[in-house]
Coordinates of C-alpha atoms in Angstrom, one line a residue:
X170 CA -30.9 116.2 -0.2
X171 CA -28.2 114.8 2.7
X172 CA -29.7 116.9 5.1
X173 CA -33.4 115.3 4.0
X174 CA -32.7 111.8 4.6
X175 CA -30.6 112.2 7.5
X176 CA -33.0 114.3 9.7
X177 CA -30.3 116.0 10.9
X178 CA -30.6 119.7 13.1
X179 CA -29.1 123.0 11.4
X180 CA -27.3 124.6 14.1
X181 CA -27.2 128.6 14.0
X182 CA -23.3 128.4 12.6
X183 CA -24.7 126.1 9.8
X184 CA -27.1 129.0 9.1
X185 CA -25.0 131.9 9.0
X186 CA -22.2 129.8 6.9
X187 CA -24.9 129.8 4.7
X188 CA -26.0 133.3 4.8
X189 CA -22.4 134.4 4.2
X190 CA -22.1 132.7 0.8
X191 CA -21.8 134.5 -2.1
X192 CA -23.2 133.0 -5.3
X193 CA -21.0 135.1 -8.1
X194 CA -17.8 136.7 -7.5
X195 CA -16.6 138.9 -10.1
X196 CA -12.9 141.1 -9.3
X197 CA -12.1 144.3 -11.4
X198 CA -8.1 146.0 -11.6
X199 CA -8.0 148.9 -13.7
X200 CA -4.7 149.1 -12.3
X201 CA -2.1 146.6 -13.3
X202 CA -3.7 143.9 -11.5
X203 CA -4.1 145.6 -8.5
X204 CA -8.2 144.9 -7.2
X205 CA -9.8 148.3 -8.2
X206 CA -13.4 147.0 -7.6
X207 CA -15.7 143.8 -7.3
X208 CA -19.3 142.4 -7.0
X209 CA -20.8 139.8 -5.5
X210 CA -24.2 138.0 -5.4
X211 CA -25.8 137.1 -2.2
X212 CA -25.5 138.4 1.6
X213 CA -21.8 138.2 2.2
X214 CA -20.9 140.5 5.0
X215 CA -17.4 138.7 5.8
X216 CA -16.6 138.5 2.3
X217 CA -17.5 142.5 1.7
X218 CA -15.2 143.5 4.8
X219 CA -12.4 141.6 3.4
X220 CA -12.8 142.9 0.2
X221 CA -13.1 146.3 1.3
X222 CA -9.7 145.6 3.3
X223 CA -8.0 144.6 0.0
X224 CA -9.0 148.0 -1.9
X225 CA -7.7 150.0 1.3
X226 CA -8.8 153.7 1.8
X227 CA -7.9 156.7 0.9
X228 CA -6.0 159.5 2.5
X229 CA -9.1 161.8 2.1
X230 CA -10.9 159.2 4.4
X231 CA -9.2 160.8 7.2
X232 CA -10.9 164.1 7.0
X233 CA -13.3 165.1 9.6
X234 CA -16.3 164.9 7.4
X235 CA -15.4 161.0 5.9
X236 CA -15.3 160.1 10.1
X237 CA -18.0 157.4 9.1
X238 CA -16.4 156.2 6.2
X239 CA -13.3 155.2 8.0
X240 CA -15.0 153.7 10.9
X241 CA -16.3 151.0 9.0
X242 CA -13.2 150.6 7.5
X243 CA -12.1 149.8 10.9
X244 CA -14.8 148.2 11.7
X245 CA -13.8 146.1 8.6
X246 CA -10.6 145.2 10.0
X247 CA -11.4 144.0 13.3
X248 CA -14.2 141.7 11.8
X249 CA -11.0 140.1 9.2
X250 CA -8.7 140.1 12.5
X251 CA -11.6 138.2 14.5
X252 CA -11.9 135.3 11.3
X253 CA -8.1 135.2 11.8
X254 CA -7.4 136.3 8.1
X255 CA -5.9 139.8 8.7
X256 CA -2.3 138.5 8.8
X257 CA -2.8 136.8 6.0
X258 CA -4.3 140.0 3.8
X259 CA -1.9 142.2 5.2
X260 CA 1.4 140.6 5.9

């Protein structure tokens, strides 16, 4: 309604704050406490790399035939290190 009645122009960055909100948020542990899965509404593609940072990878991620798998991992990490959050998460 603000944006109505101040005529106001959405900048792209307004938009894609937008896009990147997630609606529902729900975090699973089946591991004493420790984030074992999640879900989320919406289109959240920063949210999804840094929860895909928080449940890690496995060891067999580094085989040959996972090669895929683990780059997005890293490609995962170098979007949470470009929002500045990857200390944070990992440190």
């Amino acid at each position: 309604m603000t944006a109505k009645k101040k005529e106001r122009t959405i900048s792209i960055e307004d938009i894609e704050y937008v896009l990147e909100i997630a609606t529902v948020v729900v975090l699973a542990s089946e591991n004493n406490g420790i984030l074992t899965n999640y879900f989320y509404s919406g289109v959240g593609e920063r949210l999804d790399c840094i929860f895909n940072l928080c449940l890690g990878y496995s060891t067999h991620l580094q085989k040959k035939e996972h090669k895929v798998s683990l780059q997005r991992f890293m490609d995962d990490i170098k979007i949470v290190e470009e929002m500045g959050l990857l200390e944070k998460i990992v440190g």
